[in-house]
């Protein structure tokens, strides 16, 4: 007979991209509550209602059991603060394992505290590599993978990356993409973008938006913290908007930089709808109906591939190569001519069709649960044998 609650899993979230990934995991863990006891901890890295609460509400994520309330800061301050506040929680809860997601500062901070206390780390979305060490996320990915006991991957290239870095193959499980679990689960609930356009009133050219639009997101430090790069990008967006109206939900980091660098005048066209950060169902609806998406996000490259919507990635590289080889993604960087050529191509041809990658089928969280249950059973048997 199976022992009660063989696995006490402490699940960590911190920043917006973690929220859509934890939703299916918490739901599936709940379906296995006879064996898995899941606790949810939010570090507080993202705290604005628009960056946090709306995701919890819309995706029915349970209220975190623990909120560390760290807030913003430099990388050192944020990472250190999470570690300091996380340690006593870990001492008190003594989980079987700590589960971390993706590549944000909360991921590495909690993983590092756990591993040094001998608590196994489970990394969901392991093995992605941009091979660009200038990205803070790349550092977080490489280091988290090195100290993880179970590594769950979203695409096959990730396993090859991990093997090259010396990770034992028996720790790696190709399970698919939990973010796409969320997308499939919520697709029918996605908001109709027309609502946003009509709410925008006179600020925008309604007729133009109703006949098709592009969706834009920008928040990578390499794009928005550098005044020249940000100016180049906004200038190009301004001219693209003459061909195709643009919807631009602006990340808080980008709002600050636009103000700081005095670039507001580049976003005043009635063919650019500038919005605050949007909820999940709003973004999903806007992506689903867009003619194209221009972005520097990682997750949106995957979501557009799952939706079959052309994505033009405003970065020099991607850690998600399957979105290019199989999906709808084209990585163009920030050269204005290349961006323009790519937009022209999508508008003329409809862009890449692509196909949905292997295991992006809505079942990734269930596969993760199955692996964790087996792994936890194995540990119990080993302990019994040793005793
Ligand atoms: C973080 C992640 C990034 C992810 C992004 C999604 C790291 C290293 N980066 O970047 O991988 O793609 O989240 O959004 O973890 N701010 C607010 N309200 C908030 C949160 C932040 O106004 O709720 C502002 C603060 O001024 C803060 C700035 O945004 O200083 C940046 O926040 P931070 O969490 O440091 O990184 P992101 O750029 O959001």
Short mmCIF file of C-alpha atoms and ligand atoms in Angstrom, two decimals:
data_model
loop_
_atom_site.label_atom_id
_atom_site.label_comp_id
_atom_site.label_asym_id
_atom_site.label_seq_id
_atom_site.Cartn_x
_atom_site.Cartn_y
_atom_site.Cartn_z
CA UNK A 1 0.00 0.00 0.00
CA UNK A 2 1.19 3.50 -0.81
CA UNK A 3 2.05 5.66 2.18
CA UNK A 4 0.02 8.85 2.69
CA UNK A 5 1.46 12.06 1.16
CA UNK A 6 4.69 10.66 -0.05
CA UNK A 7 5.80 14.04 -1.41
CA UNK A 8 5.60 17.44 0.27
CA UNK A 9 6.40 19.82 -2.57
CA UNK A 10 7.10 23.48 -1.90
CA UNK A 11 6.33 25.34 -5.14
CA UNK A 12 7.95 28.73 -5.76
CA UNK A 13 6.67 31.59 -7.88
CA UNK A 14 8.01 35.11 -8.10
CA UNK A 15 7.47 36.88 -11.39
CA UNK A 16 4.77 37.09 -14.03
CA UNK A 17 6.00 34.29 -16.32
CA UNK A 18 5.96 31.89 -13.35
CA UNK A 19 2.25 32.40 -12.72
CA UNK A 20 0.97 30.84 -15.95
CA UNK A 21 3.36 27.93 -15.43
CA UNK A 22 2.31 27.14 -11.87
CA UNK A 23 -1.45 27.12 -12.59
CA UNK A 24 -1.63 23.64 -14.20
CA UNK A 25 0.92 22.23 -11.75
CA UNK A 26 -1.12 23.28 -8.71
CA UNK A 27 -4.29 21.97 -10.37
CA UNK A 28 -2.76 18.57 -11.16
CA UNK A 29 -1.06 18.29 -7.76
CA UNK A 30 -4.51 18.90 -6.28
CA UNK A 31 -5.81 15.93 -8.26
CA UNK A 32 -3.11 13.78 -6.64
CA UNK A 33 -3.61 15.16 -3.16
CA UNK A 34 -3.68 11.67 -1.67
CA UNK A 35 0.06 11.46 -2.38
CA UNK A 36 1.28 15.01 -3.07
CA UNK A 37 0.96 17.85 -0.56
CA UNK A 38 1.68 21.10 -2.40
CA UNK A 39 2.47 24.40 -0.68
CA UNK A 40 2.71 27.63 -2.72
CA UNK A 41 5.23 30.33 -1.90
CA UNK A 42 5.36 33.71 -3.66
CA UNK A 43 8.61 35.61 -3.25
CA UNK A 44 6.97 38.95 -4.03
CA UNK A 45 9.37 39.77 -6.92
CA UNK A 46 6.33 40.98 -8.88
CA UNK A 47 3.75 42.66 -6.72
CA UNK A 48 1.65 45.15 -8.78
CA UNK A 49 -1.96 44.07 -9.25
CA UNK A 50 -1.42 44.06 -13.01
CA UNK A 51 1.74 41.94 -12.70
CA UNK A 52 0.37 39.50 -10.12
CA UNK A 53 -3.18 39.55 -8.78
CA UNK A 54 -4.99 39.44 -12.11
CA UNK A 55 -3.07 36.26 -13.02
CA UNK A 56 -3.94 34.53 -9.77
CA UNK A 57 -7.60 35.46 -10.17
CA UNK A 58 -7.97 34.59 -13.85
CA UNK A 59 -6.00 31.34 -13.69
CA UNK A 60 -7.57 30.22 -10.39
CA UNK A 61 -4.18 29.86 -8.76
CA UNK A 62 -4.65 29.38 -5.02
CA UNK A 63 -3.58 32.30 -2.83
CA UNK A 64 0.06 31.69 -1.86
CA UNK A 65 0.43 30.01 1.54
CA UNK A 66 3.49 32.19 2.09
CA UNK A 67 4.41 35.58 0.63
CA UNK A 68 7.98 36.75 1.22
CA UNK A 69 7.14 40.27 0.02
CA UNK A 70 10.62 41.06 -1.30
CA UNK A 71 9.67 43.55 -4.03
CA UNK A 72 12.10 45.17 -6.47
CA UNK A 73 15.80 45.88 -6.18
CA UNK A 74 19.10 45.36 -7.97
CA UNK A 75 19.85 41.73 -8.85
CA UNK A 76 22.08 41.38 -5.80
CA UNK A 77 19.56 42.95 -3.43
CA UNK A 78 16.59 41.01 -4.81
CA UNK A 79 18.42 37.66 -4.86
CA UNK A 80 19.92 38.13 -1.40
CA UNK A 81 16.64 39.30 0.10
CA UNK A 82 14.77 36.27 -1.27
CA UNK A 83 17.45 33.94 0.11
CA UNK A 84 17.39 35.54 3.56
CA UNK A 85 13.62 35.39 3.82
CA UNK A 86 13.33 31.92 2.30
CA UNK A 87 15.73 30.10 4.63
CA UNK A 88 13.59 30.15 7.81
CA UNK A 89 10.53 29.08 5.83
CA UNK A 90 12.41 26.09 4.50
CA UNK A 91 13.66 25.19 7.99
CA UNK A 92 10.12 25.25 9.24
CA UNK A 93 8.39 23.39 6.37
CA UNK A 94 11.04 20.74 5.65
CA UNK A 95 9.56 19.76 2.27
CA UNK A 96 10.49 16.64 0.32
CA UNK A 97 11.53 18.94 -2.54
CA UNK A 98 11.42 22.56 -3.72
CA UNK A 99 9.95 23.10 -7.19
CA UNK A 100 11.12 26.14 -9.16
CA UNK A 101 10.07 27.38 -12.59
CA UNK A 102 11.77 29.09 -15.50
CA UNK A 103 14.64 31.52 -15.16
CA UNK A 104 13.76 34.51 -13.00
CA UNK A 105 15.69 35.71 -9.95
CA UNK A 106 13.26 33.92 -7.62
CA UNK A 107 14.14 30.62 -9.35
CA UNK A 108 17.86 30.64 -8.63
CA UNK A 109 17.51 32.26 -5.19
CA UNK A 110 15.23 29.56 -3.78
CA UNK A 111 17.02 26.72 -5.56
CA UNK A 112 20.34 27.80 -4.06
CA UNK A 113 19.01 27.97 -0.51
CA UNK A 114 17.34 24.55 -0.86
CA UNK A 115 20.30 22.67 -2.32
CA UNK A 116 22.63 23.87 0.42
CA UNK A 117 20.21 22.50 2.98
CA UNK A 118 20.19 19.13 1.26
CA UNK A 119 16.65 19.57 -0.04
CA UNK A 120 16.22 18.31 -3.61
CA UNK A 121 15.37 20.90 -6.28
CA UNK A 122 12.93 20.25 -9.11
CA UNK A 123 13.35 22.57 -12.10
CA UNK A 124 10.47 22.97 -14.53
CA UNK A 125 11.54 24.36 -17.94
CA UNK A 126 15.14 23.19 -17.58
CA UNK A 127 17.86 23.20 -20.22
CA UNK A 128 16.86 26.20 -22.34
CA UNK A 129 19.94 28.13 -23.48
CA UNK A 130 20.34 31.35 -25.42
CA UNK A 131 24.13 31.04 -25.01
CA UNK A 132 24.07 34.77 -24.23
CA UNK A 133 25.57 35.29 -20.78
CA UNK A 134 24.62 38.96 -20.97
CA UNK A 135 21.06 37.94 -20.16
CA UNK A 136 20.41 37.64 -16.43
CA UNK A 137 17.99 34.79 -17.19
CA UNK A 138 20.75 32.75 -18.85
CA UNK A 139 22.82 32.87 -15.66
CA UNK A 140 19.75 31.84 -13.66
CA UNK A 141 19.07 28.90 -16.01
CA UNK A 142 22.59 27.51 -16.09
CA UNK A 143 23.05 27.71 -12.33
CA UNK A 144 19.60 26.35 -11.43
CA UNK A 145 20.08 23.35 -13.72
CA UNK A 146 23.45 22.56 -12.16
CA UNK A 147 21.92 22.24 -8.70
CA UNK A 148 18.65 20.51 -9.62
CA UNK A 149 17.81 16.86 -8.93
CA UNK A 150 14.91 16.53 -11.35
CA UNK A 151 14.95 18.52 -14.58
CA UNK A 152 11.80 18.79 -16.68
CA UNK A 153 12.25 19.97 -20.26
CA UNK A 154 9.91 21.53 -22.82
CA UNK A 155 11.76 20.64 -26.01
CA UNK A 156 14.32 18.02 -27.00
CA UNK A 157 17.16 20.51 -27.62
CA UNK A 158 17.11 21.26 -23.87
CA UNK A 159 18.19 17.72 -23.01
CA UNK A 160 21.15 17.98 -25.38
CA UNK A 161 22.17 21.25 -23.70
CA UNK A 162 21.99 19.65 -20.25
CA UNK A 163 23.96 16.57 -21.27
CA UNK A 164 26.70 18.84 -22.67
CA UNK A 165 26.88 20.54 -19.28
CA UNK A 166 27.40 17.20 -17.52
CA UNK A 167 23.92 16.66 -16.11
CA UNK A 168 23.16 12.95 -15.70
CA UNK A 169 20.56 11.76 -18.22
CA UNK A 170 18.50 9.94 -15.57
CA UNK A 171 17.66 13.28 -13.97
CA UNK A 172 16.20 14.72 -17.18
CA UNK A 173 12.58 14.20 -18.25
CA UNK A 174 11.08 15.55 -21.46
CA UNK A 175 7.51 16.33 -20.40
CA UNK A 176 6.36 19.17 -22.66
CA UNK A 177 5.34 22.70 -21.85
CA UNK A 178 3.25 23.67 -18.81
CA UNK A 179 2.72 27.15 -20.23
CA UNK A 180 0.96 25.54 -23.17
CA UNK A 181 -1.12 23.48 -20.72
CA UNK A 182 -2.40 26.83 -19.47
CA UNK A 183 -2.94 28.19 -22.96
CA UNK A 184 -5.01 25.19 -24.04
CA UNK A 185 -6.98 25.13 -20.82
CA UNK A 186 -7.96 28.79 -21.21
CA UNK A 187 -8.23 29.27 -24.96
CA UNK A 188 -12.04 29.34 -24.95
CA UNK A 189 -12.03 31.92 -22.16
CA UNK A 190 -9.68 34.32 -24.01
CA UNK A 191 -10.98 37.89 -24.11
CA UNK A 192 -12.15 39.46 -27.35
CA UNK A 193 -9.72 42.28 -28.22
CA UNK A 194 -12.53 44.43 -29.68
CA UNK A 195 -13.53 45.26 -26.10
CA UNK A 196 -10.17 46.91 -25.53
CA UNK A 197 -10.38 48.87 -28.74
CA UNK A 198 -13.80 50.24 -27.96
CA UNK A 199 -12.75 51.08 -24.39
CA UNK A 200 -9.84 53.08 -25.79
CA UNK A 201 -12.38 55.53 -27.28
CA UNK A 202 -11.14 58.50 -29.25
CA UNK A 203 -7.49 57.87 -28.46
CA UNK A 204 -7.26 55.40 -31.32
CA UNK A 205 -8.31 55.01 -34.91
CA UNK A 206 -11.05 52.41 -34.23
CA UNK A 207 -11.72 51.43 -37.82
CA UNK A 208 -8.06 50.68 -38.45
CA UNK A 209 -7.79 48.43 -35.39
CA UNK A 210 -10.91 46.52 -36.22
CA UNK A 211 -9.44 45.45 -39.52
CA UNK A 212 -6.31 43.87 -38.04
CA UNK A 213 -3.47 44.79 -35.71
CA UNK A 214 -0.04 43.76 -34.50
CA UNK A 215 0.72 43.10 -30.84
CA UNK A 216 3.94 44.40 -29.27
CA UNK A 217 5.73 43.61 -25.99
CA UNK A 218 9.14 44.90 -24.92
CA UNK A 219 10.86 44.54 -21.57
CA UNK A 220 14.32 42.95 -21.93
CA UNK A 221 16.98 45.12 -20.27
CA UNK A 222 19.12 44.87 -23.44
CA UNK A 223 16.31 46.55 -25.40
CA UNK A 224 14.74 48.94 -22.94
CA UNK A 225 17.56 49.97 -20.56
CA UNK A 226 19.71 51.27 -23.41
CA UNK A 227 18.37 54.65 -24.66
CA UNK A 228 19.66 54.18 -28.23
CA UNK A 229 18.15 50.72 -28.58
CA UNK A 230 14.83 51.76 -27.09
CA UNK A 231 14.67 54.84 -29.35
CA UNK A 232 15.49 52.74 -32.43
CA UNK A 233 12.78 50.24 -31.58
CA UNK A 234 10.08 52.80 -30.79
CA UNK A 235 10.91 54.77 -33.93
CA UNK A 236 10.47 51.63 -36.02
CA UNK A 237 7.23 50.73 -34.25
CA UNK A 238 5.97 54.18 -35.06
CA UNK A 239 6.56 53.66 -38.77
CA UNK A 240 5.19 50.09 -38.75
CA UNK A 241 1.99 51.46 -37.19
CA UNK A 242 1.34 53.35 -40.42
CA UNK A 243 1.04 49.96 -42.18
CA UNK A 244 -0.58 48.03 -39.35
CA UNK A 245 -2.04 49.47 -36.13
CA UNK A 246 -0.25 48.26 -33.01
CA UNK A 247 -1.42 47.28 -29.53
CA UNK A 248 1.35 47.76 -26.96
CA UNK A 249 0.82 46.70 -23.33
CA UNK A 250 3.80 48.33 -21.65
CA UNK A 251 5.78 46.55 -18.89
CA UNK A 252 6.55 48.70 -15.79
CA UNK A 253 10.30 48.61 -16.51
CA UNK A 254 9.64 49.94 -20.03
CA UNK A 255 7.23 52.63 -18.78
CA UNK A 256 9.98 53.92 -16.51
CA UNK A 257 12.62 53.92 -19.24
CA UNK A 258 10.39 55.66 -21.81
CA UNK A 259 9.82 58.43 -19.28
CA UNK A 260 13.44 58.61 -18.16
CA UNK A 261 14.74 58.85 -21.75
CA UNK A 262 12.01 61.32 -22.83
CA UNK A 263 10.66 59.09 -25.61
CA UNK A 264 6.91 59.51 -25.00
CA UNK A 265 6.52 61.47 -28.23
CA UNK A 266 7.20 58.26 -30.17
CA UNK A 267 4.03 56.64 -28.86
CA UNK A 268 1.41 59.28 -29.52
CA UNK A 269 0.02 57.97 -32.83
CA UNK A 270 -3.70 57.13 -32.91
CA UNK A 271 -2.58 53.88 -34.57
CA UNK A 272 -0.67 52.75 -31.47
CA UNK A 273 -2.83 51.62 -28.55
CA UNK A 274 -0.63 51.92 -25.47
CA UNK A 275 -1.97 49.91 -22.51
CA UNK A 276 -0.93 48.97 -18.98
CA UNK A 277 0.21 45.33 -18.48
CA UNK A 278 -2.71 43.08 -19.36
CA UNK A 279 -4.21 40.06 -17.64
CA UNK A 280 -3.63 36.58 -19.02
CA UNK A 281 -7.00 36.21 -20.76
CA UNK A 282 -6.64 39.65 -22.37
CA UNK A 283 -3.15 38.83 -23.68
CA UNK A 284 -4.29 35.45 -24.92
CA UNK A 285 -7.20 37.03 -26.80
CA UNK A 286 -4.99 39.73 -28.27
CA UNK A 287 -2.38 37.18 -29.38
CA UNK A 288 -4.91 34.79 -30.85
CA UNK A 289 -6.42 37.48 -33.09
CA UNK A 290 -3.24 39.39 -34.00
CA UNK A 291 -1.87 39.38 -37.55
CA UNK A 292 1.59 39.31 -36.08
CA UNK A 293 3.37 39.71 -32.74
CA UNK A 294 6.57 41.71 -32.19
CA UNK A 295 8.20 40.75 -28.90
CA UNK A 296 11.35 40.22 -26.84
CA UNK A 297 9.58 37.86 -24.42
CA UNK A 298 10.52 34.20 -24.15
CA UNK A 299 7.07 32.86 -23.29
CA UNK A 300 5.29 34.73 -26.08
CA UNK A 301 7.53 33.03 -28.66
CA UNK A 302 6.09 29.73 -27.42
CA UNK A 303 2.49 30.91 -27.11
CA UNK A 304 2.43 32.27 -30.66
CA UNK A 305 3.84 28.98 -31.93
CA UNK A 306 1.06 27.10 -30.13
CA UNK A 307 -1.51 29.50 -31.60
CA UNK A 308 -0.04 29.49 -35.13
CA UNK A 309 0.37 33.29 -35.10
CA UNK A 310 3.54 34.75 -36.72
CA UNK A 311 6.05 36.01 -34.16
CA UNK A 312 8.91 38.42 -34.89
CA UNK A 313 11.41 38.24 -32.06
CA UNK A 314 13.27 41.46 -31.31
CA UNK A 315 16.36 39.75 -29.92
CA UNK A 316 19.57 38.42 -31.40
CA UNK A 317 18.98 34.87 -30.15
CA UNK A 318 16.42 32.56 -28.62
CA UNK A 319 16.66 29.91 -25.93
CA UNK A 320 13.57 28.29 -27.47
CA UNK A 321 14.85 27.14 -30.89
CA UNK A 322 11.90 24.84 -31.54
CA UNK A 323 9.71 27.93 -32.02
CA UNK A 324 11.91 28.75 -35.03
CA UNK A 325 12.51 25.26 -36.45
CA UNK A 326 8.94 24.03 -36.03
CA UNK A 327 6.89 27.04 -35.00
CA UNK A 328 5.97 30.47 -36.28
CA UNK A 329 8.90 32.41 -34.84
CA UNK A 330 11.50 34.47 -36.72
CA UNK A 331 14.39 35.91 -34.71
CA UNK A 332 15.35 39.24 -36.26
CA UNK A 333 17.19 41.27 -33.60
CA UNK A 334 16.75 45.03 -33.41
CA UNK A 335 18.06 46.15 -36.79
CA UNK A 336 15.23 48.39 -38.10
CA UNK A 337 15.56 47.19 -41.70
CA UNK A 338 15.42 43.54 -40.72
CA UNK A 339 12.36 44.18 -38.55
CA UNK A 340 10.70 46.00 -41.42
CA UNK A 341 11.53 43.23 -43.92
CA UNK A 342 10.06 40.64 -41.59
CA UNK A 343 6.86 42.64 -41.03
CA UNK A 344 6.51 43.18 -44.79
CA UNK A 345 6.95 39.47 -45.39
CA UNK A 346 4.28 38.50 -42.84
CA UNK A 347 1.83 41.06 -44.19
CA UNK A 348 2.42 39.88 -47.76
CA UNK A 349 2.47 36.11 -47.21
CA UNK A 350 0.75 35.52 -43.85
CA UNK A 351 4.09 34.40 -42.37
CA UNK A 352 5.30 31.02 -41.18
CA UNK A 353 2.57 28.45 -40.58
CA UNK A 354 4.53 26.11 -38.34
CA UNK A 355 3.24 23.19 -36.33
CA UNK A 356 2.72 22.58 -32.64
CA UNK A 357 5.80 20.90 -31.12
CA UNK A 358 5.82 17.44 -29.56
CA UNK A 359 4.17 17.21 -26.12
CA UNK A 360 2.77 20.74 -26.22
CA UNK A 361 -0.52 19.00 -25.74
CA UNK A 362 -1.92 20.21 -22.42
CA UNK A 363 -0.62 17.20 -20.44
CA UNK A 364 2.81 18.40 -19.30
CA UNK A 365 1.80 19.01 -15.66
CA UNK A 366 0.34 15.52 -15.38
CA UNK A 367 3.59 14.02 -16.71
CA UNK A 368 5.50 16.05 -14.13
CA UNK A 369 3.26 14.77 -11.33
CA UNK A 370 3.75 11.16 -12.42
CA UNK A 371 7.54 11.50 -12.42
CA UNK A 372 7.54 13.18 -9.02
CA UNK A 373 5.34 10.49 -7.48
CA UNK A 374 7.62 7.70 -8.75
CA UNK A 375 10.72 9.58 -7.66
CA UNK A 376 9.34 10.17 -4.17
CA UNK A 377 8.31 6.50 -3.86
CA UNK A 378 11.84 5.51 -4.87
CA UNK A 379 13.32 7.71 -2.15
CA UNK A 380 11.08 6.18 0.49
CA UNK A 381 12.05 2.67 -0.56
CA UNK A 382 15.75 3.62 -0.48
CA UNK A 383 15.38 5.08 3.04
CA UNK A 384 13.54 1.97 4.25
CA UNK A 385 16.24 -0.28 2.79
CA UNK A 386 18.97 1.80 4.40
CA UNK A 387 17.18 1.70 7.77
C1 LIG B 1 11.51 39.75 -14.63
C2 LIG B 1 12.40 38.57 -15.05
C3 LIG B 1 12.28 38.35 -16.54
C4 LIG B 1 10.83 38.18 -16.95
C5 LIG B 1 10.05 39.39 -16.47
C6 LIG B 1 8.60 39.32 -16.84
C7 LIG B 1 14.47 38.32 -13.73
C8 LIG B 1 15.94 38.47 -13.79
N1 LIG B 1 13.81 38.85 -14.78
O1 LIG B 1 12.02 40.91 -15.26
O2 LIG B 1 12.98 37.17 -16.89
O3 LIG B 1 10.75 38.05 -18.34
O4 LIG B 1 10.19 39.48 -15.05
O5 LIG B 1 7.93 40.45 -16.43
O6 LIG B 1 13.95 37.75 -12.80
N2 LIG B 1 8.15 46.52 -11.29
C9 LIG B 1 6.94 47.09 -10.98
N3 LIG B 1 5.96 46.27 -10.49
C10 LIG B 1 6.14 44.95 -10.31
C11 LIG B 1 7.39 44.39 -10.60
C12 LIG B 1 8.38 45.19 -11.11
O7 LIG B 1 6.74 48.27 -11.14
O8 LIG B 1 5.19 44.26 -9.87
C13 LIG B 1 9.21 47.39 -11.85
C14 LIG B 1 10.20 47.78 -10.78
O9 LIG B 1 10.58 49.09 -10.96
C15 LIG B 1 11.39 46.90 -11.04
C16 LIG B 1 11.31 46.66 -12.55
O10 LIG B 1 9.92 46.67 -12.85
O11 LIG B 1 12.59 47.46 -10.64
C17 LIG B 1 11.92 45.36 -12.97
O12 LIG B 1 11.37 44.27 -12.19
P1 LIG B 1 12.23 42.94 -11.95
O13 LIG B 1 11.43 41.95 -11.20
O14 LIG B 1 13.59 43.29 -11.43
O15 LIG B 1 12.52 42.41 -13.42
P2 LIG B 1 11.62 42.37 -14.74
O16 LIG B 1 12.19 43.34 -15.71
O17 LIG B 1 10.17 42.44 -14.43
#
